[in-house]
XYZ file of C-alpha atoms in Angstrom:
557
model
C -36.781 -2.046 7.576
C -35.892 -4.436 10.382
C -32.862 -2.846 11.989
C -31.662 -6.277 13.089
C -30.877 -6.952 9.425
C -28.082 -4.388 9.678
C -26.595 -6.419 12.539
C -27.046 -9.861 11.003
C -25.348 -8.756 7.777
C -23.139 -6.249 9.558
C -20.652 -5.721 6.733
C -23.229 -4.101 4.430
C -23.211 -0.850 6.408
C -19.998 -1.183 8.384
C -17.291 1.466 8.706
C -13.950 -0.237 8.035
C -10.688 1.321 9.248
C -7.352 -0.001 7.961
C -4.096 0.543 9.826
C -0.534 -0.704 10.097
C 0.266 -1.510 13.730
C 3.901 -0.443 13.380
C 2.972 3.118 12.364
C -0.002 3.695 14.692
C 1.235 4.165 18.295
C 4.485 3.150 20.011
C 4.432 2.389 23.759
C 7.962 1.116 24.385
C 9.998 3.827 22.677
C 11.607 1.633 20.023
C 10.240 3.754 17.159
C 7.812 1.084 16.015
C 4.102 0.943 16.846
C 2.854 -2.082 18.754
C -0.282 -3.951 19.719
C -0.346 -2.416 23.185
C -0.229 1.010 21.590
C -3.175 0.184 19.352
C -5.091 -1.034 22.403
C -4.388 2.267 24.138
C -5.794 4.159 21.156
C -8.847 1.926 20.556
C -11.139 4.616 21.986
C -10.117 6.960 19.178
C -11.596 4.455 16.728
C -14.674 3.929 18.889
C -15.320 7.689 19.140
C -14.847 7.996 15.395
C -17.573 5.395 14.840
C -15.467 2.594 13.363
C -17.230 -0.794 13.415
C -14.553 -2.960 11.773
C -10.789 -2.703 12.298
C -8.639 -4.116 9.480
C -5.091 -4.949 10.549
C -2.339 -4.993 7.965
C 0.102 -7.928 8.390
C 1.387 -8.421 11.926
C 3.033 -11.818 11.291
C 6.784 -12.557 11.687
C 8.615 -11.128 8.694
C 12.036 -10.050 7.384
C 10.105 -6.868 6.525
C 11.339 -6.468 2.960
C 7.767 -5.734 1.782
C 6.248 -3.973 4.803
C 5.169 -7.260 6.371
C 3.713 -8.926 3.271
C 6.713 -11.278 3.196
C 5.732 -13.724 5.927
C 7.815 -16.391 7.691
C 5.114 -17.774 10.033
C 1.392 -17.569 9.259
C 0.520 -18.566 12.825
C 2.750 -16.053 14.592
C 2.830 -12.451 15.781
C 5.957 -10.455 15.008
C 7.750 -10.066 18.347
C 8.519 -6.418 17.550
C 4.763 -5.738 17.620
C 3.804 -7.890 20.598
C 2.491 -11.345 21.415
C -0.568 -13.485 20.831
C -1.700 -12.356 24.277
C -1.473 -8.707 23.204
C -3.507 -9.462 20.095
C -6.252 -11.214 22.053
C -6.360 -8.277 24.478
C -6.812 -5.921 21.526
C -9.621 -8.037 20.069
C -11.322 -8.139 23.484
C -11.113 -4.354 23.880
C -12.361 -3.790 20.337
C -15.314 -6.133 20.730
C -16.254 -4.425 23.994
C -16.594 -1.217 21.977
C -18.593 -2.806 19.180
C -15.646 -3.113 16.799
C -14.949 -6.325 14.925
C -11.361 -7.093 13.896
C -10.231 -8.554 10.584
C -6.684 -9.104 9.318
C -4.795 -9.413 6.070
C -4.729 -12.944 4.688
C -1.588 -13.136 2.548
C -1.356 -16.752 1.408
C -0.518 -16.478 -2.280
C 3.189 -16.429 -1.381
C 5.644 -16.684 1.523
C 8.948 -15.047 2.321
C 11.947 -16.885 0.906
C 12.999 -17.121 4.567
C 9.930 -19.148 5.507
C 10.860 -22.636 6.833
C 8.671 -24.189 4.139
C 10.654 -22.586 1.341
C 14.002 -23.226 3.001
C 13.128 -26.911 3.135
C 11.687 -26.891 -0.402
C 14.788 -25.393 -1.993
C 17.104 -27.718 -0.066
C 15.835 -30.988 -1.547
C 13.493 -32.281 -4.231
C 12.460 -34.916 -1.685
C 11.235 -32.314 0.825
C 7.522 -32.550 1.672
C 7.372 -28.809 0.954
C 8.929 -29.002 -2.530
C 5.504 -29.278 -4.179
C 4.142 -26.465 -2.035
C 5.799 -24.056 -4.482
C 5.777 -23.767 -8.274
C 9.004 -24.991 -9.936
C 10.202 -25.371 -13.516
C 13.450 -26.424 -15.117
C 13.120 -23.560 -17.601
C 11.007 -20.397 -17.381
C 8.059 -20.130 -19.802
C 8.186 -17.854 -22.825
C 5.857 -15.321 -21.172
C 8.055 -14.888 -18.078
C 8.375 -11.138 -18.708
C 4.628 -10.484 -18.980
C 2.372 -9.250 -16.163
C 5.152 -7.998 -13.872
C 3.606 -6.181 -10.890
C 6.693 -4.228 -9.832
C 8.503 -3.294 -13.063
C 10.966 -1.053 -11.226
C 12.228 -4.021 -9.193
C 11.675 -7.150 -11.261
C 12.137 -8.175 -14.901
C 10.702 -11.713 -14.746
C 8.078 -13.739 -12.873
C 10.526 -16.635 -12.539
C 13.730 -16.739 -10.495
C 16.487 -19.333 -10.744
C 17.474 -20.758 -7.377
C 21.027 -22.119 -7.214
C 20.337 -24.356 -4.240
C 17.175 -25.864 -5.759
C 18.560 -26.099 -9.294
C 15.227 -24.902 -10.718
C 13.222 -21.747 -11.365
C 10.398 -20.802 -8.994
C 7.370 -18.594 -9.693
C 7.019 -15.235 -7.917
C 4.235 -12.979 -9.131
C 5.447 -10.236 -6.808
C 9.056 -9.826 -5.589
C 11.665 -12.536 -6.086
C 11.976 -12.854 -2.304
C 8.276 -13.887 -2.224
C 7.971 -17.340 -3.878
C 4.400 -18.266 -4.825
C 2.633 -21.072 -3.045
C 1.162 -23.811 -5.230
C -2.502 -23.315 -4.279
C -3.496 -26.173 -6.585
C -1.757 -28.549 -4.161
C -4.365 -30.070 -1.785
C -1.873 -29.958 1.085
C -1.393 -26.207 0.621
C -5.158 -25.672 0.514
C -5.565 -27.685 3.697
C -2.865 -25.604 5.405
C -4.585 -22.362 4.400
C -7.805 -23.608 5.999
C -5.871 -24.348 9.199
C -4.432 -20.820 9.165
C -7.904 -19.332 8.765
C -9.321 -21.569 11.481
C -6.519 -20.657 13.877
C -7.118 -16.904 13.660
C -10.900 -17.238 13.772
C -10.491 -19.199 16.991
C -8.481 -16.305 18.446
C -11.363 -13.937 17.740
C -10.936 -12.461 14.261
C -14.142 -11.746 12.338
C -12.677 -12.392 8.921
C -9.955 -11.390 6.513
C -9.030 -8.955 3.821
C -7.708 -11.321 1.163
C -4.605 -9.977 -0.546
C -4.412 -10.076 -4.354
C -7.244 -12.576 -4.842
C -6.769 -13.145 -8.613
C -3.135 -14.090 -7.976
C -4.198 -16.470 -5.205
C -6.477 -18.315 -7.623
C -4.086 -18.142 -10.579
C -2.948 -21.684 -11.421
C -1.487 -21.064 -14.871
C 2.036 -21.586 -13.518
C 1.158 -25.148 -12.493
C 2.452 -27.896 -14.800
C -1.035 -29.434 -15.047
C -3.012 -26.183 -15.043
C -5.378 -27.317 -17.800
C -6.430 -30.359 -15.753
C -7.133 -28.497 -12.533
C -10.685 -27.753 -11.297
C -12.205 -24.263 -11.471
C -10.145 -22.027 -9.132
C -13.376 -20.380 -7.951
C -14.327 -23.709 -6.391
C -11.478 -23.154 -3.950
C -12.799 -19.704 -3.013
C -16.187 -21.301 -2.387
C -14.498 -23.868 -0.158
C -12.806 -21.110 1.869
C -16.091 -19.258 2.320
C -17.965 -22.435 3.264
C -15.281 -23.346 5.814
C -15.498 -19.914 7.424
C -19.295 -20.038 7.511
C -19.163 -23.378 9.289
C -16.807 -21.971 11.905
C -18.594 -18.619 12.273
C -21.498 -17.554 10.096
C -20.820 -13.824 10.574
C -17.252 -13.737 9.265
C -16.262 -11.905 6.095
C -13.865 -12.215 3.194
C -13.045 -8.761 1.837
C -11.251 -9.238 -1.456
C -8.654 -7.165 -3.290
C -9.801 -7.717 -6.881
C -8.654 -5.022 -9.297
C -10.301 -6.214 -12.501
C -12.987 -4.868 -14.848
C -16.487 -5.066 -13.387
C -17.653 -8.257 -15.171
C -14.631 -10.238 -13.947
C -14.784 -8.748 -10.458
C -18.458 -9.708 -10.168
C -17.441 -13.357 -10.644
C -15.506 -13.246 -7.370
C -18.716 -12.669 -5.405
C -19.866 -16.061 -6.632
C -23.345 -16.961 -7.784
C -26.480 -15.060 -6.795
C -26.292 -16.588 -3.332
C -22.907 -14.908 -2.844
C -20.912 -18.037 -2.040
C -17.407 -16.632 -2.608
C -16.145 -13.214 -1.438
C -18.390 -11.309 0.951
C -17.099 -7.969 -0.282
C -14.980 -6.688 -3.187
C -13.247 -3.340 -3.395
C -14.598 -1.034 -6.095
C -11.336 -0.103 -7.823
C -13.104 1.072 -10.972
C -15.358 3.488 -9.096
C -12.381 4.884 -7.185
C -10.392 5.559 -10.350
C -13.359 7.151 -12.109
C -13.950 9.335 -9.060
C -10.462 10.810 -9.350
C -10.959 11.383 -13.055
C -14.203 13.200 -12.235
C -12.436 15.288 -9.595
C -9.712 16.192 -12.074
C -12.362 17.373 -14.552
C -14.690 18.970 -11.964
C -17.377 16.923 -13.661
C -19.004 13.807 -12.149
C -19.852 12.219 -15.520
C -17.187 9.486 -15.353
C -18.175 8.513 -11.813
C -21.812 8.377 -12.913
C -20.833 6.133 -15.809
C -19.003 3.765 -13.465
C -21.933 3.566 -11.054
C -24.281 2.712 -13.909
C -21.935 0.005 -15.173
C -21.205 -1.493 -11.756
C -23.078 -4.799 -11.382
C -25.248 -5.370 -8.345
C -23.637 -7.740 -5.833
C -25.558 -10.697 -4.392
C -28.162 -9.698 -1.819
C -25.944 -10.208 1.232
C -22.669 -9.131 -0.419
C -21.363 -5.596 -0.770
C -18.929 -3.370 -2.630
C -16.156 -1.778 -0.576
C -15.725 1.904 -1.462
C -12.632 3.928 -0.679
C -10.796 7.168 -1.382
C -7.335 5.858 -0.548
C -5.738 2.573 0.453
C -2.322 1.497 1.703
C -0.804 0.920 -1.758
C -0.245 3.306 -4.632
C -3.443 4.996 -5.800
C -3.737 2.888 -8.907
C -5.103 4.324 -12.151
C -4.483 1.222 -14.220
C -8.067 0.862 -15.455
C -8.119 4.340 -17.000
C -7.020 4.935 -20.576
C -3.537 6.353 -21.055
C -4.955 9.808 -21.802
C -7.236 9.674 -18.746
C -4.363 8.558 -16.524
C -2.194 11.436 -17.731
C -5.081 13.794 -17.034
C -5.232 12.635 -13.409
C -1.440 12.769 -13.127
C -1.461 16.358 -14.371
C -4.139 17.369 -11.875
C -2.951 15.535 -8.765
C 0.606 14.283 -9.257
C 2.451 16.220 -11.958
C 5.924 15.479 -10.583
C 7.434 12.142 -11.509
C 8.335 11.582 -7.853
C 4.610 11.637 -7.019
C 3.931 8.758 -9.412
C 4.670 5.062 -9.028
C 5.138 2.190 -11.500
C 3.788 4.427 -14.252
C 0.257 3.526 -13.147
C -0.497 5.242 -9.852
C 0.073 8.024 -7.333
C 1.850 7.794 -4.004
C -0.057 10.686 -2.481
C -2.885 11.210 -0.004
C -6.026 13.178 -0.787
C -5.500 16.564 1.001
C -2.299 17.605 -0.799
C -3.767 16.419 -4.113
C -6.672 18.832 -3.568
C -4.474 21.712 -2.435
C -5.646 21.129 1.145
C -8.970 22.783 0.241
C -11.247 22.015 3.242
C -14.514 22.292 1.299
C -13.339 20.010 -1.468
C -11.887 17.447 0.930
C -15.100 17.367 2.967
C -17.145 16.960 -0.205
C -15.111 13.911 -1.239
C -15.623 12.194 2.106
C -19.329 13.012 2.034
C -19.359 11.292 -1.350
C -17.564 8.256 0.088
C -20.089 7.775 2.876
C -23.174 8.360 0.745
C -22.337 6.205 -2.291
C -23.784 2.682 -2.297
C -21.253 0.410 -0.640
C -19.311 0.000 2.593
C -16.796 2.824 3.215
C -13.199 1.881 4.025
C -10.870 4.432 5.635
C -7.074 4.311 5.748
C -5.561 5.510 9.021
C -4.995 9.271 9.176
C -7.661 10.088 6.613
C -9.937 11.260 9.402
C -7.581 14.143 10.199
C -6.350 14.883 6.682
C -2.818 13.511 6.849
C -0.529 14.050 3.885
C 2.296 11.977 2.452
C 6.073 12.096 2.819
C 7.642 11.710 -0.609
C 11.059 11.169 0.975
C 9.917 7.651 1.894
C 10.473 4.952 -0.695
C 7.669 3.855 -3.005
C 4.347 3.064 -1.382
C 5.712 3.967 2.044
C 5.116 7.639 1.228
C 1.531 7.199 2.453
C 2.434 4.925 5.381
C 3.949 7.557 7.662
C 3.390 7.487 11.463
C -0.024 8.488 12.779
C -0.159 12.108 13.971
C -1.612 12.267 17.477
C -0.240 15.564 18.804
C 1.858 18.526 17.709
C 4.796 17.254 19.769
C 7.862 15.161 18.958
C 7.155 12.642 16.184
C 3.527 13.718 16.227
C 3.060 11.924 19.550
C 3.581 8.591 17.788
C 6.799 7.636 19.600
C 9.349 8.981 22.075
C 12.208 7.494 20.037
C 14.717 9.578 18.108
C 13.244 10.524 14.711
C 15.864 8.481 12.852
C 14.669 5.304 14.642
C 11.026 5.568 13.582
C 9.311 2.935 11.435
C 8.923 5.653 8.808
C 9.507 9.383 8.411
C 6.893 11.769 9.788
C 5.025 14.037 7.351
C 6.679 17.419 6.894
C 5.540 20.864 5.744
C 1.998 22.267 5.882
C 0.495 18.895 6.838
C 3.075 18.012 9.503
C 1.917 17.108 13.040
C 2.376 20.732 14.056
C -0.570 21.585 11.803
C -2.497 18.302 11.523
C -3.096 16.056 14.538
C -5.834 14.313 16.493
C -5.457 16.317 19.709
C -6.127 19.670 18.046
C -9.004 18.411 15.927
C -10.975 16.320 18.403
C -12.417 19.405 20.153
C -12.643 21.631 17.072
C -16.196 21.429 15.657
C -14.996 22.749 12.285
C -12.204 20.179 11.893
C -12.086 17.364 9.360
C -12.156 14.879 12.257
C -15.458 16.325 13.482
C -16.818 16.198 9.934
C -15.876 12.540 9.494
C -17.481 11.706 12.856
C -20.685 13.408 11.714
C -20.658 11.582 8.375
C -20.184 8.230 10.101
C -22.956 8.928 12.606
C -25.419 9.915 9.866
C -24.327 7.038 7.629
C -24.963 4.521 10.393
C -28.388 6.088 11.064
C -29.328 5.938 7.384
C -29.467 2.317 6.179
C -30.961 3.417 2.847
C -27.476 4.507 1.750
C -25.994 1.027 1.925
C -29.068 -1.201 1.651
C -31.206 0.779 -0.763
C -31.654 0.964 -4.511
C -29.560 3.747 -6.040
C -31.078 6.012 -8.683
C -28.932 8.673 -10.333
C -30.907 11.885 -10.825
C -30.693 13.901 -14.028
C -29.886 17.567 -13.341
C -29.377 20.664 -15.465
C -26.061 21.468 -13.806
C -23.312 19.196 -15.252
C -21.003 19.730 -12.280
C -23.520 18.502 -9.704
C -24.022 14.818 -8.928
C -27.178 13.677 -7.162
C -28.405 10.195 -6.364
C -31.394 8.869 -4.456
C -31.314 5.801 -2.218
C -34.644 4.081 -1.548
C -35.349 1.237 0.838
C -38.658 0.041 2.249
C -40.361 3.420 2.065
C -37.382 5.533 3.108
C -35.671 7.902 0.640
C -32.451 9.893 0.933
C -31.002 12.158 -1.753
C -27.291 13.006 -1.682
C -26.028 16.012 -3.663
C -22.386 16.846 -4.418
C -20.974 19.793 -6.322
C -17.732 18.900 -8.119
C -16.969 22.496 -9.139
C -15.743 25.709 -7.510
C -18.935 27.491 -8.642
C -22.188 27.543 -6.700
C -25.153 25.908 -8.386
C -28.933 25.814 -8.204
C -30.591 22.456 -8.885
C -34.166 21.262 -9.169
C -34.663 17.806 -7.733
C -37.530 15.494 -8.701
C -39.046 13.930 -5.583
C -40.632 10.536 -6.203
C -44.064 9.936 -4.717
C -44.687 13.606 -4.064
C -47.710 14.527 -1.963
C -48.902 17.377 0.204
C -46.788 18.177 3.223
C -43.533 16.648 2.019
C -40.329 18.139 3.425
C -36.636 17.477 2.909
C -34.345 17.465 5.947
C -30.603 17.953 5.517
C -29.048 15.246 7.675
C -25.735 17.105 7.841
C -27.074 20.498 9.005
C -30.557 19.848 10.417
C -32.203 22.350 8.060
C -35.539 21.458 6.482
C -37.007 22.550 3.142
C -40.547 22.252 1.777
C -41.145 20.198 -1.357
C -43.229 22.044 -3.953
C -46.694 20.737 -4.807
C -45.436 19.718 -8.247
C -43.013 17.277 -6.587
C -39.827 19.274 -7.077
C -37.314 20.752 -4.685
C -35.139 23.698 -5.661
C -31.859 23.634 -3.799
C -28.827 25.898 -3.702
C -25.490 24.156 -3.339
C -22.235 25.919 -2.500
C -18.928 25.518 -4.346
C -17.740 21.983 -3.563
C -20.859 21.725 -1.425
C -22.713 18.611 -0.327
C -25.898 17.634 1.469
C -27.902 14.550 2.373
C -31.644 15.127 2.198
C -34.105 12.774 3.869
C -37.568 13.018 2.348
C -40.147 13.351 5.138
C -43.880 12.688 4.974
C -46.158 14.268 7.593
C -46.596 10.909 9.330
C -42.857 10.041 9.480
C -41.233 9.822 12.908
C -37.545 10.030 12.006
C -35.280 11.698 14.534
C -33.282 14.238 12.496
């Protein structure tokens, strides 16, 4: 293949790394991470092999929802730094081959935003129609509540305004009326502003809610909401043809596919694969990959230049809402049996290592799976070293603890007193004393070294993200194998979901004399039998990536 294709459509085989600035690295001792701290640690991401840095919200905020309640879409929260600090970060990142994207959270504002303050103060305010108001809440006001432990309605009466306003999330986050042309125009200005400062795109928060116009009085008369998503994408392409929209769309596959747009991919550039993630955990709970295989077979192909975003963990609860009730309880029993480990009755507030009993082989197998499955892998900060959660933190914040750099005070995150930190540090077996970057970066057997190897091999192997995926039928039910083919190149990835070793026989397409299989993770090579099969032993929770080599191939293994 032309390797320049992987640069022109860079997101198809990128390595995305998500972090919260306030929990990454603190330089001024106030207990909160900052932009200067992230700049000082940019080489950690470069050495890891990250190609795209995703910043969680850094905008001015009352911070009642970890920054997702915004009071100025054009600003930088002064506790994190300045616009100058952000531009310096982008410059440093780009110098190291890392693009930077940020959360775009424009389906609602904080109730402290000047727009909403003006809107609630007078019906004559220019911002009144920027929000969704009603004299009486609709009959379905109690349906579809996202945070049932905090809210009991999607509509809140405002004494000052004398009306109810729509809030699909918390009551302190009134929804913007995206059907209003003035609001749409403002969102384009926001996007244009940050692109001009050097961002390469956005992760779009809660896309279905952004396009949801059913709360509008004239919803039935409005144009197709997807037309607006097309407008956003077209605007970005005009400003910079290599920008991306990475969408949070947690819907069944057929509906999610609609958010990519038509076959030319004119809406979202990427969508997260929530279904595949949930089925993966069900497969892990059963030590049987069948449910993951089913999801991969059902997952629709994206448009040619679009891509699925694959992940093991994100910054929210690990949602299981697309599993049946019995399946969800099965995953709860395996990975979060205590009620305190669960959230909203639909997800887990845990990270992967403690869910797997901190079993190194099993953890490494899961990340090998992440980087070999078709799609673009997305990491959440701390995954590369195997951080755990702190269940003493409230709700989703259990997995948003400070980054663990060293074994010292506060894990090297901050010199502040522990009670002044942005969040509590992980305790117990996965505390900074046992899990940190400094100890792992020179340990060849560490998880950090393993993730670096996976990223290096993934970036060298475009078949994994660009190729056609074929799931191989094997005799061993606990072993999952898939082949990725692209323009003459073939790679087979094998993963054992069980604690028992297995022997598998792999069919090698296009078999001929002299074929070999090279394990990209160990460097070992194996001959392919003349009948076109390869017998392979795989360890408990083992994994391997096999490149099929012809005598004339010139791959550097």
